[in-house]
PDB file of C-alpha atoms in Angstrom:
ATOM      1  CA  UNK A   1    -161.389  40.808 -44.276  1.00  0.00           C
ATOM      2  CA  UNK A   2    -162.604  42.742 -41.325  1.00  0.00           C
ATOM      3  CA  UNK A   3    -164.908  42.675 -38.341  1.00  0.00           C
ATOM      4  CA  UNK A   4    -167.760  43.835 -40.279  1.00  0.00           C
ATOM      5  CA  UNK A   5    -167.346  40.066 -42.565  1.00  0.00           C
ATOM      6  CA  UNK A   6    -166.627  38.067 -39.291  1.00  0.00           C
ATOM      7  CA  UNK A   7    -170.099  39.450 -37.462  1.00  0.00           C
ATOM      8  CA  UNK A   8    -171.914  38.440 -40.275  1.00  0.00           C
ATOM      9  CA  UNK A   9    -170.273  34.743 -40.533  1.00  0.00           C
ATOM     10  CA  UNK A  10    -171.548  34.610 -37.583  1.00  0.00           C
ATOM     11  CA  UNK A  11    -175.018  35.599 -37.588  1.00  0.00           C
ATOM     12  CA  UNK A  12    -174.906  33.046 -40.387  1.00  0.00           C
ATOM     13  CA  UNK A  13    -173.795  29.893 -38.313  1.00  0.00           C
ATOM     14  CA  UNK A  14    -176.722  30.989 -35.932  1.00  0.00           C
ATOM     15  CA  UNK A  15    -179.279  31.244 -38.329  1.00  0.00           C
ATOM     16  CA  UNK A  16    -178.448  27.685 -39.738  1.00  0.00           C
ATOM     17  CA  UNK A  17    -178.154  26.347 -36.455  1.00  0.00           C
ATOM     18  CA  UNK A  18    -181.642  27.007 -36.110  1.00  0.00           C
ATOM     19  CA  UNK A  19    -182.741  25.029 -39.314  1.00  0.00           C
ATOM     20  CA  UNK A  20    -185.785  23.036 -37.797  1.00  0.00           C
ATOM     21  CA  UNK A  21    -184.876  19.531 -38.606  1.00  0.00           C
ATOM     22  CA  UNK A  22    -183.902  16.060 -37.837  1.00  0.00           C
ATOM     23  CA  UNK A  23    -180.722  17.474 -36.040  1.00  0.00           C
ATOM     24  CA  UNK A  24    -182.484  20.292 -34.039  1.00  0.00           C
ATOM     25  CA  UNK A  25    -184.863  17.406 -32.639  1.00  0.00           C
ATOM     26  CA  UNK A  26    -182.236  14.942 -32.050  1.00  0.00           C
ATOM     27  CA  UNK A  27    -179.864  17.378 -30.493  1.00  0.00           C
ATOM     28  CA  UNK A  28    -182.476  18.000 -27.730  1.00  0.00           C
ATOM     29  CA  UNK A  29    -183.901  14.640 -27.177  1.00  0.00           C
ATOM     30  CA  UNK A  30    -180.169  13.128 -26.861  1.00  0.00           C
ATOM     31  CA  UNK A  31    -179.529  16.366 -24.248  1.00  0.00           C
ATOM     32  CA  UNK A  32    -182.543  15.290 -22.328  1.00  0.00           C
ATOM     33  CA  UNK A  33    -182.313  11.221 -22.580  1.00  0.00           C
ATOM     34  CA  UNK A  34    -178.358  11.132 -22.151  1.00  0.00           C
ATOM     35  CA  UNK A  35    -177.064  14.378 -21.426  1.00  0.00           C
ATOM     36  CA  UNK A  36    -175.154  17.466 -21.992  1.00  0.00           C
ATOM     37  CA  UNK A  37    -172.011  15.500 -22.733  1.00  0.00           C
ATOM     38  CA  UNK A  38    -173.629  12.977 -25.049  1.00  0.00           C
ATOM     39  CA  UNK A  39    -175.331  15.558 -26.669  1.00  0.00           C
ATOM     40  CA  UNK A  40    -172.072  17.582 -27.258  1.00  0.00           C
ATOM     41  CA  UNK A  41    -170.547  14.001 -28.901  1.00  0.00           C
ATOM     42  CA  UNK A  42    -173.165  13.877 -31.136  1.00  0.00           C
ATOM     43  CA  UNK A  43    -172.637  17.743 -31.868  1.00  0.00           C
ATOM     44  CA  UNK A  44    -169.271  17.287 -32.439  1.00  0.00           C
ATOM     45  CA  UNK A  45    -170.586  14.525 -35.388  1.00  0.00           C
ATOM     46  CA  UNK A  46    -173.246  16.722 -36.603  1.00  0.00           C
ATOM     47  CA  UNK A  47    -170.424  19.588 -37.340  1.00  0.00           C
ATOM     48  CA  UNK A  48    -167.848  17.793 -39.014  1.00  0.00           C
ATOM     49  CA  UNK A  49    -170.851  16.096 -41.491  1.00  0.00           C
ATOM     50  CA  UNK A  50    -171.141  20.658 -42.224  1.00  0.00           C
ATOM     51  CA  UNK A  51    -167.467  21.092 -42.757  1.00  0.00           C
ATOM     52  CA  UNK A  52    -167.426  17.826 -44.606  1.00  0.00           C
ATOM     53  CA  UNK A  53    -170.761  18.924 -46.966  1.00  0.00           C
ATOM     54  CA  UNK A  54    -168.352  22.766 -46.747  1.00  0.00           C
ATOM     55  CA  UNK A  55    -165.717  21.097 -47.883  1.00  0.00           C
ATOM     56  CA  UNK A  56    -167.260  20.033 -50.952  1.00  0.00           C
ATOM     57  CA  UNK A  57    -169.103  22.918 -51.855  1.00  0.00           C
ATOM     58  CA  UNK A  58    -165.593  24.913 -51.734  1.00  0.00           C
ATOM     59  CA  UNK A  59    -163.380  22.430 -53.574  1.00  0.00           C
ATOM     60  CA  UNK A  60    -166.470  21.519 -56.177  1.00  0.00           C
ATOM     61  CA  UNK A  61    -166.704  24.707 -57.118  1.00  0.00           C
ATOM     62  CA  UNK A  62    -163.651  26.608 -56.488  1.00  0.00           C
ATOM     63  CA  UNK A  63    -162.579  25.933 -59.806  1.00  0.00           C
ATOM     64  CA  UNK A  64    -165.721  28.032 -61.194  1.00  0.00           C
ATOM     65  CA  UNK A  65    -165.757  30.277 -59.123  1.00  0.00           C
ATOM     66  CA  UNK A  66    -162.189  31.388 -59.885  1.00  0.00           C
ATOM     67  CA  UNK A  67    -163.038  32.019 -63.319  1.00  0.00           C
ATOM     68  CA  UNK A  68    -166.353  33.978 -62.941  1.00  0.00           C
ATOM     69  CA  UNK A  69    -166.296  35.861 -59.692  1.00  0.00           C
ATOM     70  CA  UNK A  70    -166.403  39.053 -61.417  1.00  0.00           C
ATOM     71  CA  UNK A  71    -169.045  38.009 -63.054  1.00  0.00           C
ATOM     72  CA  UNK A  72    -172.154  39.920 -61.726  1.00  0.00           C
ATOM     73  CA  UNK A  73    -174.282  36.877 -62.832  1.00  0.00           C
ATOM     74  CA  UNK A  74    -172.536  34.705 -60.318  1.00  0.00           C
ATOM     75  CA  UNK A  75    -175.259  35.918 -57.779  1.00  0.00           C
ATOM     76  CA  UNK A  76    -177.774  34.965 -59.697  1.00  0.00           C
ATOM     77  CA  UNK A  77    -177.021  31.051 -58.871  1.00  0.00           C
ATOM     78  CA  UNK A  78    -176.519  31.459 -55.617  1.00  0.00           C
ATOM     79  CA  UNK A  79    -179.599  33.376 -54.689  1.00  0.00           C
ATOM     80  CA  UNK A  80    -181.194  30.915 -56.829  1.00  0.00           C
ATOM     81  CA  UNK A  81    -180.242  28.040 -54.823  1.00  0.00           C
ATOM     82  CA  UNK A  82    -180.990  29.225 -51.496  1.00  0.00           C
ATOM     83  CA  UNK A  83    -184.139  30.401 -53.164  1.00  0.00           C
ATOM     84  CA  UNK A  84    -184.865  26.759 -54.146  1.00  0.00           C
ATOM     85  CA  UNK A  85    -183.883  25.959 -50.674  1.00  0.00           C
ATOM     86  CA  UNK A  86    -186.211  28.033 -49.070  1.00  0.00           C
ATOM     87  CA  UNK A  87    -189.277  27.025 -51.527  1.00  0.00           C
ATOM     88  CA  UNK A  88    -188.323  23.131 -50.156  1.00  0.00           C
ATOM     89  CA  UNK A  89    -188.474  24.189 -46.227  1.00  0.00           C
ATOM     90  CA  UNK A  90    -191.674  26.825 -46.508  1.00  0.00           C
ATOM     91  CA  UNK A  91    -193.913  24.159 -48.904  1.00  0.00           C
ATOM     92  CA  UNK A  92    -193.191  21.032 -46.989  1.00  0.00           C
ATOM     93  CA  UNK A  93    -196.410  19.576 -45.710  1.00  0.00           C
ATOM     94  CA  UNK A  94    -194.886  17.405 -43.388  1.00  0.00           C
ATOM     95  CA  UNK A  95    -194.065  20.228 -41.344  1.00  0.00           C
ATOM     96  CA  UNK A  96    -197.344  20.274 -39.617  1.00  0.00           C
ATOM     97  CA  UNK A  97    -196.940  16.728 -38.047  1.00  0.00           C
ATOM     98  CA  UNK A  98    -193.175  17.121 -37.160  1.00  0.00           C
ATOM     99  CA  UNK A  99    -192.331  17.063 -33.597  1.00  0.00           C
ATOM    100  CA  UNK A 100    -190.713  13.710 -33.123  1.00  0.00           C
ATOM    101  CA  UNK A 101    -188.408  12.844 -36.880  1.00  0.00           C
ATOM    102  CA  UNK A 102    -186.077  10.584 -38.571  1.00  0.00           C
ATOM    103  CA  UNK A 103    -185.431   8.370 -35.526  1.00  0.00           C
ATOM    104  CA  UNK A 104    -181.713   7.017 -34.635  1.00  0.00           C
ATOM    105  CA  UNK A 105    -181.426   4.898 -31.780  1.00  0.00           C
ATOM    106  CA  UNK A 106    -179.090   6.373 -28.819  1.00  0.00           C
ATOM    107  CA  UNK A 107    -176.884   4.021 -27.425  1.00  0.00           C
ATOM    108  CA  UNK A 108    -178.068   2.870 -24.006  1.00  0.00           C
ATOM    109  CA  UNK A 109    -174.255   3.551 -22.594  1.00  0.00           C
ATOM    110  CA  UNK A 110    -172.795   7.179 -23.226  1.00  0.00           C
ATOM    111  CA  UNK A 111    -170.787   5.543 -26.348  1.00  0.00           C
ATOM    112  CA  UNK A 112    -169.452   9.105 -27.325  1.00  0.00           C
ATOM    113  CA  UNK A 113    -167.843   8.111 -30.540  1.00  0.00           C
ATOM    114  CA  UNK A 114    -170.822   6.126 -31.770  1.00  0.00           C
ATOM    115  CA  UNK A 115    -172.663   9.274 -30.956  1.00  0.00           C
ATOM    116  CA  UNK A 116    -170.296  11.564 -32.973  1.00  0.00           C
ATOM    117  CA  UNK A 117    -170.668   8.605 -36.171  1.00  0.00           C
ATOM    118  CA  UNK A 118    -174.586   9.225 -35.420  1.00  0.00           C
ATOM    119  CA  UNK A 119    -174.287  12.612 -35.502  1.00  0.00           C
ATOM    120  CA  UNK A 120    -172.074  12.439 -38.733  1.00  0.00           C
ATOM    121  CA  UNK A 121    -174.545   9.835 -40.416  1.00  0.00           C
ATOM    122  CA  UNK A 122    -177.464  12.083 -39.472  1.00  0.00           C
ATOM    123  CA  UNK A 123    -176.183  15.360 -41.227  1.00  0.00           C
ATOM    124  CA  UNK A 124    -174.809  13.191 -44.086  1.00  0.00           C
ATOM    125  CA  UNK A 125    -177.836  12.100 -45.583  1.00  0.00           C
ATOM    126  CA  UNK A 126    -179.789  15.560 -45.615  1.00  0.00           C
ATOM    127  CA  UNK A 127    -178.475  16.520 -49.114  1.00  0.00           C
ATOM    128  CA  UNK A 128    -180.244  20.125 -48.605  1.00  0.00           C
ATOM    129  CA  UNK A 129    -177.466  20.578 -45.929  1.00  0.00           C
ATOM    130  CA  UNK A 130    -175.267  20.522 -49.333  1.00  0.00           C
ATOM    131  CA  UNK A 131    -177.347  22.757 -51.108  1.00  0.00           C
ATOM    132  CA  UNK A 132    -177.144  25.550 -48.386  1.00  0.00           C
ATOM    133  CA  UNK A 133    -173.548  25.505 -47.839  1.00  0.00           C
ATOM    134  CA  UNK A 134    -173.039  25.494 -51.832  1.00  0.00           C
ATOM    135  CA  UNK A 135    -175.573  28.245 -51.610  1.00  0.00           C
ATOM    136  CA  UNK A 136    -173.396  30.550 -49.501  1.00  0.00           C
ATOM    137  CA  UNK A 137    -170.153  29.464 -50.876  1.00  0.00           C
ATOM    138  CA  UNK A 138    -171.021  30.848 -54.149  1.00  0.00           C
ATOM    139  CA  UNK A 139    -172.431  33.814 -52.663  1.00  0.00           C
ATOM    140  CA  UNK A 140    -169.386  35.009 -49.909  1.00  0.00           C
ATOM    141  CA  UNK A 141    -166.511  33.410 -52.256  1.00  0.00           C
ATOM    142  CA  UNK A 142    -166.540  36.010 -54.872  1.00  0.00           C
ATOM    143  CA  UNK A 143    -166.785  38.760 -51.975  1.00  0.00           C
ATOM    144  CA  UNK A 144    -163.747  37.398 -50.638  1.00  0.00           C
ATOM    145  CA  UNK A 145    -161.926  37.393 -53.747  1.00  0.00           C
ATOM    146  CA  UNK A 146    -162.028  33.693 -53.409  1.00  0.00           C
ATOM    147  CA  UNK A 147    -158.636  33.629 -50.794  1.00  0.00           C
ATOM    148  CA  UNK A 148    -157.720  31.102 -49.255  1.00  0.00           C
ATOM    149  CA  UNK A 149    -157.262  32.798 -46.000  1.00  0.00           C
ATOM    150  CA  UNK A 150    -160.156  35.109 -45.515  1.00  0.00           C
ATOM    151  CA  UNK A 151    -162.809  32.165 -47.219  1.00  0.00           C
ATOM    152  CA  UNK A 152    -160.578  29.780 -43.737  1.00  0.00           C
ATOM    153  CA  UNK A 153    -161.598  32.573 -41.254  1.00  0.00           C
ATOM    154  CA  UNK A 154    -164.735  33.460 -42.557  1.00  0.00           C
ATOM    155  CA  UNK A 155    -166.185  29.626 -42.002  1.00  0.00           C
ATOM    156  CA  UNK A 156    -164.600  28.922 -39.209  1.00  0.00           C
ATOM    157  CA  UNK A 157    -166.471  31.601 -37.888  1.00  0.00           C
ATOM    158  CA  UNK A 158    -169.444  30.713 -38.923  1.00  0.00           C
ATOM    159  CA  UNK A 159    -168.614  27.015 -37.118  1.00  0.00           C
ATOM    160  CA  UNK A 160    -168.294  28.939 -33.775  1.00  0.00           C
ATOM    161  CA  UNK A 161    -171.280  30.995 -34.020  1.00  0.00           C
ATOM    162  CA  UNK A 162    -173.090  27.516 -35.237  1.00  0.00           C
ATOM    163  CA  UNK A 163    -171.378  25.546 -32.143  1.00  0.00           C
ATOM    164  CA  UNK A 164    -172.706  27.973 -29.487  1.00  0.00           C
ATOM    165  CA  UNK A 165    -176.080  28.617 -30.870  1.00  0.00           C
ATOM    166  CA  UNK A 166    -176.389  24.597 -30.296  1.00  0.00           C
ATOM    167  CA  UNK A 167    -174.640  24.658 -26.556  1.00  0.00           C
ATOM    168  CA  UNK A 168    -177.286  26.614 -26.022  1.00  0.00           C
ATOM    169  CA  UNK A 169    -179.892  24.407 -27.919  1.00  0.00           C
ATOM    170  CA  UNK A 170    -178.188  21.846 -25.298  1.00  0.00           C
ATOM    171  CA  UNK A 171    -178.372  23.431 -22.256  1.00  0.00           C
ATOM    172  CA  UNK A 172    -181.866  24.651 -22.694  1.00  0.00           C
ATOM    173  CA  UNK A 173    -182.944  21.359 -24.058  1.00  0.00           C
ATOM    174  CA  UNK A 174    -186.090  20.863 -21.313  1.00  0.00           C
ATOM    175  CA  UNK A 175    -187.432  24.145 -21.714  1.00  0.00           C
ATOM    176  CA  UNK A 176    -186.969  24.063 -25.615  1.00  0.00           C
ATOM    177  CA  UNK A 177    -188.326  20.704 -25.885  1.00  0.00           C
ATOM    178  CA  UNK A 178    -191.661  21.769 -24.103  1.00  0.00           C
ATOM    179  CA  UNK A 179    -191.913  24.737 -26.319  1.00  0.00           C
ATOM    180  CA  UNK A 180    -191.848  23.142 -29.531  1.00  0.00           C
ATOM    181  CA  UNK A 181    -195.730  22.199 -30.296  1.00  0.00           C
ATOM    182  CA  UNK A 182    -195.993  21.218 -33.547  1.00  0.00           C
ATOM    183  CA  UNK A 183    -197.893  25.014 -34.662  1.00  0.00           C
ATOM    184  CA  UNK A 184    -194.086  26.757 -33.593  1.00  0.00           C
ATOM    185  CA  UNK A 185    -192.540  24.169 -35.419  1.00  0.00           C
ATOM    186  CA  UNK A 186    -194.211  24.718 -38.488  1.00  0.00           C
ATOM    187  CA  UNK A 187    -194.201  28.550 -37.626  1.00  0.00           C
ATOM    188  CA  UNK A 188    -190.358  28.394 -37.373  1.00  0.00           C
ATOM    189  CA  UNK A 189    -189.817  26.337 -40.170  1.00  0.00           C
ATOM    190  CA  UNK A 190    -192.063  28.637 -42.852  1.00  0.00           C
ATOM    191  CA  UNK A 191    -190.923  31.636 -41.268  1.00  0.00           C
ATOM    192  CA  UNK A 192    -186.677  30.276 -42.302  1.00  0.00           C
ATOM    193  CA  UNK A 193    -188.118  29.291 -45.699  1.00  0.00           C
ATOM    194  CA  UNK A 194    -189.695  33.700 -46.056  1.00  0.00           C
ATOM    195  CA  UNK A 195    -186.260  34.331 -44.521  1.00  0.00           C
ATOM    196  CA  UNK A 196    -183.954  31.685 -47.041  1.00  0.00           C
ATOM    197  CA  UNK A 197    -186.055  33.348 -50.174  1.00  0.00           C
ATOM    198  CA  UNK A 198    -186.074  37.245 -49.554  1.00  0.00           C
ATOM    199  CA  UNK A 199    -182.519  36.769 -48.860  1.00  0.00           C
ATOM    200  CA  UNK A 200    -181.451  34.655 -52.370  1.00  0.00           C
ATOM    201  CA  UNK A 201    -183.767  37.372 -54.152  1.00  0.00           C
ATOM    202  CA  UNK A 202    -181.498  39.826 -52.650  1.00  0.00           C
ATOM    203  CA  UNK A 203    -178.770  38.296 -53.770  1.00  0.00           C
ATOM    204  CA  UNK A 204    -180.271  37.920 -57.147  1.00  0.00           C
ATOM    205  CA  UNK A 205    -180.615  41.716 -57.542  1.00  0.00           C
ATOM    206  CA  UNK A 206    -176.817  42.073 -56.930  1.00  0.00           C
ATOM    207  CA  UNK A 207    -176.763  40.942 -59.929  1.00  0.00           C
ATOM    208  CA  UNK A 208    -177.967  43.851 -61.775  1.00  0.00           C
ATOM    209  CA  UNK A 209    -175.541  46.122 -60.229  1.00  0.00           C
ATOM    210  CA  UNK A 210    -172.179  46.734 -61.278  1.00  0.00           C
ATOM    211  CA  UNK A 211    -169.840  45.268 -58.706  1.00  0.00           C
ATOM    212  CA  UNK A 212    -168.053  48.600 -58.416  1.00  0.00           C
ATOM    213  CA  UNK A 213    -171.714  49.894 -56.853  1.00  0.00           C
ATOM    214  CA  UNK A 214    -171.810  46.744 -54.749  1.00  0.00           C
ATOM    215  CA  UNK A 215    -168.438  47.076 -53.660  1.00  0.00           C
ATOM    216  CA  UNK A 216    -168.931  50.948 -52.975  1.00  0.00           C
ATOM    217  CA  UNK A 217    -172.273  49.828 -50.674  1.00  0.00           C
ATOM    218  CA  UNK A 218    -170.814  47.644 -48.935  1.00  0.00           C
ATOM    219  CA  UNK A 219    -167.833  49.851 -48.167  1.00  0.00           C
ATOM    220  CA  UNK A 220    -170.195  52.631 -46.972  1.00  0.00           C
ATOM    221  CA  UNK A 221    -172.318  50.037 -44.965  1.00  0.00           C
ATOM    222  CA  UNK A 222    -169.399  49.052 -43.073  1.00  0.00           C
ATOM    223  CA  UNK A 223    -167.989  52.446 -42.381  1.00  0.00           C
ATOM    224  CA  UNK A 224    -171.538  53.000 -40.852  1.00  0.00           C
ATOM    225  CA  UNK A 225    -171.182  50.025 -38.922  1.00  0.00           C
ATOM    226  CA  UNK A 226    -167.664  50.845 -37.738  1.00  0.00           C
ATOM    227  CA  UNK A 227    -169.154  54.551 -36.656  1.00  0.00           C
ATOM    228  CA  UNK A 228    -172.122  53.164 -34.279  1.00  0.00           C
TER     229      UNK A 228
END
């Protein structure tokens, strides 16, 4: 594992931070009503419901994936399911009316740990959470020869880069909040769904390739990268 693999765990964090959704509005409004610290409690929550959902997406399918991750067909399910993914977010209707969503009462005292358990509960019960992080398990496992180690850095990684993209959702929470008419919302939210589908077909095509041509590519991308 290298720096080229690290960059792009975290480009991923960032991009998920930025799923519109019940936690991108309640991130802001708790920022705004409560606070930088509050909102950072309920943060806190909001990320260990992702390596809770990551958790089960490794373990659940670790097993599997250790048998076929040579098997070119492997990216075939996981550009199907962020493809699936990315069909749910671009045809949902309800995206046009979405500004305020799925409210949870704030406590009326800066009660940080009921705002963590908020921020938990709130992440818990979006299932397509699951989906994504199953989604990219299956994709980056096999490309990490499914160790321990590198899988370990790799996601923690992409927890940092999701962390700071949302300090920054935090501390810009006024400005962001004003921004967000419902047109950018659904804007931002079809425009993830284009981005969630070209990217599983992507992966799909991988799947058509021998893996020593995909591992070849990506050794010659990299070398590129390490050049500039």
């Amino acid at each position: 594992m290298d720096f080229y693999d690290l960059k792009n765990a975290f480009f991923v964090g960032i991009v998920m931070s930025f799923m519109i959704g019940p936690v991108f509005f309640m991130l802001i409004k708790t920022s705004i009503l409560k606070g930088a610290r509050a909102a950072i409690a309920f943060d806190i929550g909001v990320i260990l419901g992702d390596i809770f959902f990551m958790l089960i997406a490794y373990f659940g399918s670790r097993s599997l994936l250790e048998k076929i991750k040579d098997d070119p067909r492997l990216f075939l399910i996981g550009g199907l399911i962020l493809i699936v993914y990315g069909l749910i977010t671009y045809l949902d209707k309800s995206n046009k009316k979405e500004v305020e969503v799925c409210e949870v009462d704030i406590p009326e005292s800066n009660n940080y740990l009921k705002l963590v358990l908020k921020g938990f509960a709130l992440n818990f019960i979006n299932v397509g959470v699951l989906a994504g992080w199953l989604g990219i398990i299956v994709v980056v496992g096999p490309t990490l020869n499914m160790n321990p180690s590198y899988m370990f850095w790799y996601f923690f990684t992409v927890i940092v880069g999701y962390a700071l993209s949302d300090l920054g959702k935090i501390l810009l929470a006024k400005q962001l909040k004003s921004k967000l008419t419902p047109l950018v919302i659904y804007r931002i939210k079809r425009g993830m769904g284009v981005l969630l589908i070209v990217f599983g077909s992507l992966i799909m095509l991988k799947s058509f390739i021998p893996k020593d041509q995909i591992d070849n590519l990506f050794h010659k991308v990299e070398q590129t990268t390490k050049s500039q």
